[in-house]
């Protein structure tokens, strides 16, 4: 084959994100650099074109990964892509362990579960996607690229989330699965990462303001000073945990964030969704509590003179006493904030539910026309 013939060769890779939320953001970042990565790691003599899209590959919870691959294959054929990779935030399983990725050489498609990649999903996807494209083209006997010079099992050394590879070599149907224990832990961390706890924290801004107002008012009463002095560290810790638990529970109940098993959502998937929601809200409320605590300490130091506090407590005081005072005040204010959380914007609070996917800016339910090329 002459160099001029090679120059005319083009391989089109479709990168599909479903649903259009966190996976769409990862796909947008990956699309920009994937063409150059494929040229570097697969074949530099081919013109790689990466097209990004979503909208026609439905993340059906009840149909499993095979149905997702079928939908993706139809999308690939309709758009005349050579191969297609789907990025999804659905927690997938195979043989009762988390599924990181699954490829189908017959369909020339693959699906990657972003939560199974753990915390650094974009970094892991940068490694996994080019390797999956290379393996798909090799097992589909595509002569435009040299055979992949590595065995599928070597993916475990390239992507830490992959523990082993199962499937039929002749059929080119492979599943890249995680370990049972560490893989489940990584999956939960990845679900929280995909759920964006920072967004939930911003969504609770009214709650934080209300709780801070309650804390400032409570600081002006000497009864709170005496309670903080009388209670030990264990009882203060219990009050704090009860306040945070009450806040998380109230948010879930008041805003109907609990995912119930149904025909579309199997029991195991609903359990994972709920666990992801609880962990996201817990992290957001803990961060809110830390912000509230720091603010309460500063206000307490500025508002309460040391001599006045000593007169009330009938003993010398130091900075530790201000910390204790802020501790009990923040815990009690958190309970008040839980009641005020019912006033939060429904959309921002529901975004903390893992099964809920708000549409990103610029979303349209159609094929995307974005493309990036590289040599």
XYZ file of C-alpha atoms in Angstrom:
375
model
C 0.000 0.000 0.000
C 1.486 3.374 -1.021
C 1.710 6.401 1.239
C -0.870 8.236 -0.877
C -3.320 5.371 -0.346
C -2.665 5.472 3.383
C -3.339 9.208 3.444
C -6.864 8.551 2.173
C -7.649 6.054 4.924
C -9.957 7.322 7.631
C -11.365 5.587 10.693
C -14.356 7.199 12.345
C -14.839 6.600 16.063
C -18.166 7.535 17.628
C -18.113 8.564 21.282
C -21.588 8.409 22.790
C -22.533 9.707 26.237
C -25.608 8.449 28.053
C -27.320 9.897 29.939
C -26.575 13.528 28.994
C -25.082 14.682 32.269
C -21.745 13.607 33.772
C -20.879 11.237 30.863
C -21.440 14.098 28.404
C -18.862 16.234 30.215
C -16.317 13.402 30.197
C -17.027 12.685 26.517
C -16.576 16.344 25.585
C -13.152 16.441 27.238
C -12.141 13.084 25.776
C -13.297 13.905 22.242
C -10.853 16.792 21.974
C -7.789 14.628 22.626
C -8.856 11.137 21.547
C -7.840 11.490 17.891
C -4.236 12.322 18.773
C -4.198 9.535 21.373
C -5.356 6.992 18.785
C -2.727 8.184 16.338
C -0.036 7.796 18.987
C -1.075 4.453 20.438
C -2.805 2.622 17.579
C -1.726 3.826 14.118
C -0.222 7.161 13.094
C -0.739 6.450 9.378
C -4.521 6.599 9.657
C -6.616 9.758 9.824
C -8.680 9.373 12.986
C -11.991 11.208 13.213
C -13.820 11.266 16.536
C -17.477 12.219 16.571
C -19.339 12.975 19.767
C -23.052 12.345 20.167
C -25.897 11.268 22.389
C -29.653 11.065 22.385
C -30.462 7.787 20.647
C -28.742 5.331 22.968
C -31.135 5.043 25.896
C -29.699 4.076 29.317
C -32.414 1.485 29.930
C -32.005 0.286 33.488
C -34.070 -2.851 32.986
C -32.476 -4.220 29.799
C -28.859 -4.632 30.791
C -25.611 -4.083 28.954
C -26.472 -6.310 25.964
C -29.428 -4.107 25.051
C -27.206 -1.059 25.449
C -24.704 -2.582 23.023
C -27.520 -3.312 20.550
C -28.715 0.297 20.702
C -25.152 1.508 20.259
C -24.625 -0.803 17.257
C -27.690 0.651 15.544
C -26.418 4.142 16.210
C -23.016 3.207 14.781
C -24.585 1.774 11.614
C -26.923 4.742 11.113
C -24.086 7.256 11.455
C -21.634 5.083 9.477
C -19.029 5.032 12.211
C -16.329 2.353 12.090
C -16.491 1.739 15.837
C -18.486 3.267 18.677
C -17.748 3.639 22.375
C -20.471 4.429 24.904
C -19.691 6.189 28.177
C -22.405 5.700 30.782
C -22.765 6.453 34.469
C -24.937 3.380 35.026
C -23.317 0.978 37.529
C -23.114 -2.228 35.483
C -22.452 -5.748 36.772
C -21.290 -9.088 35.387
C -21.091 -12.261 37.414
C -22.112 -10.234 40.509
C -19.029 -8.002 40.283
C -18.764 -4.460 38.857
C -18.355 -4.338 35.080
C -15.786 -1.791 33.899
C -16.217 -2.281 30.152
C -17.643 -4.702 27.625
C -16.684 -5.024 23.970
C -18.388 -6.673 21.019
C -16.260 -7.150 17.918
C -19.307 -8.439 16.029
C -21.124 -5.181 16.655
C -17.882 -3.134 16.624
C -18.952 -1.339 19.794
C -17.969 -1.116 23.455
C -19.490 0.341 26.606
C -17.555 1.822 29.532
C -19.112 2.276 32.984
C -17.570 5.485 34.314
C -18.384 4.870 38.013
C -16.447 1.594 37.899
C -13.328 3.597 36.993
C -13.353 5.199 40.427
C -12.390 8.743 41.332
C -10.191 9.740 38.371
C -12.550 8.774 35.583
C -11.277 11.031 32.803
C -7.694 9.943 33.414
C -8.686 6.262 33.309
C -10.860 6.784 30.212
C -7.895 8.349 28.384
C -6.109 5.014 28.777
C -9.011 2.610 28.376
C -10.815 4.031 25.326
C -7.850 3.933 22.862
C -7.077 0.388 23.991
C -10.691 -0.672 23.503
C -10.763 0.880 20.013
C -7.544 -0.923 19.117
C -8.848 -4.263 20.417
C -12.181 -3.860 18.598
C -10.494 -3.157 15.258
C -8.071 -6.047 15.753
C -10.784 -8.576 16.598
C -12.926 -7.272 13.737
C -9.968 -8.013 11.385
C -9.747 -4.395 10.215
C -6.681 -4.227 7.961
C -6.297 -0.469 8.313
C -4.595 -0.890 11.668
C -1.886 -3.309 12.792
C -2.997 -6.043 15.208
C -2.996 -4.963 18.823
C 0.318 -5.975 20.298
C -1.115 -6.844 23.687
C -3.458 -9.467 25.074
C -6.823 -8.388 26.497
C -5.760 -9.501 29.975
C -3.051 -6.832 29.919
C -5.766 -4.200 30.330
C -5.517 -4.893 34.076
C -1.998 -3.450 34.088
C -3.104 -0.394 32.108
C -6.338 0.411 33.950
C -6.271 -0.212 37.706
C -10.053 -0.705 37.859
C -9.846 -3.832 35.659
C -9.175 -7.010 37.604
C -9.670 -9.681 34.943
C -11.140 -10.294 31.489
C -13.853 -12.851 30.775
C -15.561 -13.807 27.523
C -15.157 -15.750 24.326
C -11.992 -14.916 22.423
C -13.256 -16.255 19.083
C -16.466 -14.229 19.217
C -14.683 -11.086 20.344
C -17.198 -10.606 23.172
C -15.222 -9.604 26.231
C -16.086 -8.254 29.655
C -13.544 -6.318 31.669
C -14.590 -6.756 35.294
C -13.405 -5.309 38.589
C -12.531 -7.165 41.770
C -15.340 -8.097 44.116
C -14.285 -6.031 47.154
C -12.043 -3.211 45.915
C -14.117 -2.971 42.744
C -17.319 -2.363 44.705
C -15.613 0.287 46.821
C -14.232 1.974 43.702
C -17.698 1.807 42.118
C -19.290 3.619 45.063
C -16.565 6.269 45.021
C -17.070 6.653 41.281
C -20.830 7.031 41.733
C -20.317 9.829 44.245
C -17.796 11.450 41.897
C -20.258 11.267 39.009
C -22.977 12.702 41.230
C -20.934 15.876 41.854
C -21.196 16.514 45.637
C -20.089 20.101 45.021
C -23.284 20.693 43.071
C -25.297 19.335 46.006
C -23.348 21.617 48.369
C -24.195 24.676 46.275
C -27.793 23.489 46.126
C -27.935 23.627 49.928
C -26.889 27.285 50.109
C -30.212 28.438 51.599
C -29.957 25.732 54.217
C -26.448 26.852 55.143
C -27.490 30.498 55.419
C -30.480 29.586 57.590
C -28.383 27.378 59.845
C -25.748 30.096 60.205
C -28.416 32.606 61.220
C -29.726 30.143 63.797
C -26.197 29.589 65.129
C -25.488 33.309 65.501
C -28.737 33.805 67.392
C -27.969 30.821 69.657
C -24.550 32.258 70.506
C -26.209 35.194 72.242
C -27.821 32.982 74.906
C -25.793 31.993 77.953
C -27.848 28.797 78.260
C -26.019 27.429 75.222
C -22.717 28.396 76.846
C -23.585 26.411 79.957
C -24.830 23.425 77.940
C -21.618 23.308 75.933
C -19.590 23.414 79.142
C -21.635 20.678 80.819
C -21.750 18.204 77.923
C -18.755 15.962 77.309
C -17.109 15.270 73.982
C -19.000 11.979 73.481
C -22.421 13.558 73.938
C -21.479 16.470 71.675
C -20.379 13.997 69.007
C -23.682 12.117 69.310
C -25.644 15.379 68.946
C -23.608 16.257 65.844
C -24.174 12.850 64.238
C -27.891 12.979 65.023
C -28.130 16.428 63.471
C -26.357 15.393 60.279
C -28.401 12.182 60.030
C -31.619 14.123 60.514
C -30.619 16.545 57.778
C -29.819 13.797 55.254
C -33.007 11.911 56.091
C -35.109 15.049 55.825
C -33.649 15.935 52.431
C -34.401 12.446 51.102
C -37.950 12.379 52.451
C -38.924 15.993 51.767
C -37.684 15.921 48.177
C -38.585 12.297 47.353
C -35.038 11.245 46.525
C -35.479 7.573 47.430
C -35.340 5.259 44.404
C -37.950 2.514 44.612
C -37.519 -0.843 42.800
C -39.737 -1.090 39.738
C -39.949 -2.789 36.371
C -37.400 -0.299 34.995
C -35.154 -0.277 38.064
C -34.174 -3.695 39.465
C -33.761 -4.037 43.219
C -29.948 -4.217 43.098
C -29.730 -1.117 40.907
C -32.177 0.808 43.122
C -30.062 -0.143 46.135
C -26.940 1.233 44.452
C -28.733 4.423 43.417
C -29.930 5.015 46.978
C -26.497 4.323 48.429
C -24.965 6.775 45.952
C -27.557 9.401 46.917
C -26.948 8.893 50.643
C -23.171 9.142 50.246
C -23.460 12.269 48.080
C -25.794 14.021 50.525
C -23.685 12.925 53.492
C -20.539 14.378 51.946
C -22.365 17.608 51.040
C -23.856 18.008 54.515
C -20.527 17.274 56.226
C -18.862 19.961 54.117
C -21.726 22.316 54.963
C -21.237 21.517 58.650
C -17.509 22.285 58.444
C -18.237 25.654 56.816
C -20.891 26.365 59.454
C -18.546 25.345 62.276
C -15.698 27.583 61.078
C -18.068 30.530 60.651
C -19.549 29.966 64.105
C -16.093 29.881 65.704
C -15.179 33.201 64.108
C -18.459 34.839 65.138
C -18.143 33.446 68.664
C -14.639 34.864 69.090
C -15.762 38.268 67.802
C -19.116 38.355 69.636
C -18.376 36.858 73.046
C -15.792 38.571 75.209
C -13.600 36.237 77.221
C -14.423 37.959 80.507
C -18.168 37.573 79.922
C -17.754 33.858 79.120
C -15.595 33.371 82.242
C -18.215 35.087 84.403
C -20.935 32.773 83.102
C -18.900 29.548 83.354
C -17.272 30.550 86.661
C -13.808 29.464 85.546
C -10.941 30.540 83.237
C -11.576 29.898 79.546
C -9.380 29.419 76.498
C -9.808 28.902 72.757
C -10.932 25.289 73.301
C -14.062 26.599 75.011
C -14.925 28.624 71.903
C -14.510 25.483 69.806
C -16.814 23.550 72.145
C -19.366 26.362 72.030
C -19.254 26.394 68.219
C -19.587 22.597 68.190
C -22.882 22.432 70.102
C -24.239 25.544 68.393
C -23.490 24.212 64.894
C -25.064 20.846 65.730
C -28.276 22.399 66.993
C -28.391 24.828 64.077
C -28.052 21.900 61.675
C -31.311 20.470 63.005
C -32.945 23.827 62.360
C -31.415 23.847 58.916
C -32.986 20.459 58.208
C -36.424 22.007 58.701
C -35.489 24.942 56.483
C -34.203 22.611 53.752
C -37.794 22.140 52.612
C -37.484 25.635 51.156
C -34.597 24.636 48.881
C -35.030 24.731 45.120
C -36.459 21.351 44.078
C -34.223 21.057 41.002
C -30.963 21.668 42.866
C -31.803 19.218 45.644
C -33.059 16.501 43.292
C -29.769 16.710 41.413
C -28.230 14.911 44.405
C -30.333 11.806 43.642
C -28.183 9.392 41.634
C -31.051 8.203 39.456
C -31.947 11.766 38.464
C -30.190 13.286 35.442
C -30.752 16.991 34.708
C -30.094 17.965 31.108
C -26.865 19.928 30.629
C -26.665 23.284 28.907
C -26.941 22.982 25.167
C -28.592 19.555 25.332
C -30.583 18.485 22.329
C -32.080 15.059 21.767
C -30.487 14.453 18.405
C -27.255 13.358 16.817
C -24.337 15.648 17.454
C -22.364 17.091 14.616
C -19.145 17.703 16.537
C -16.030 16.018 15.221
C -12.308 16.114 15.805
C -9.609 14.721 13.529
C -5.984 13.814 14.076
C -3.091 12.105 12.389
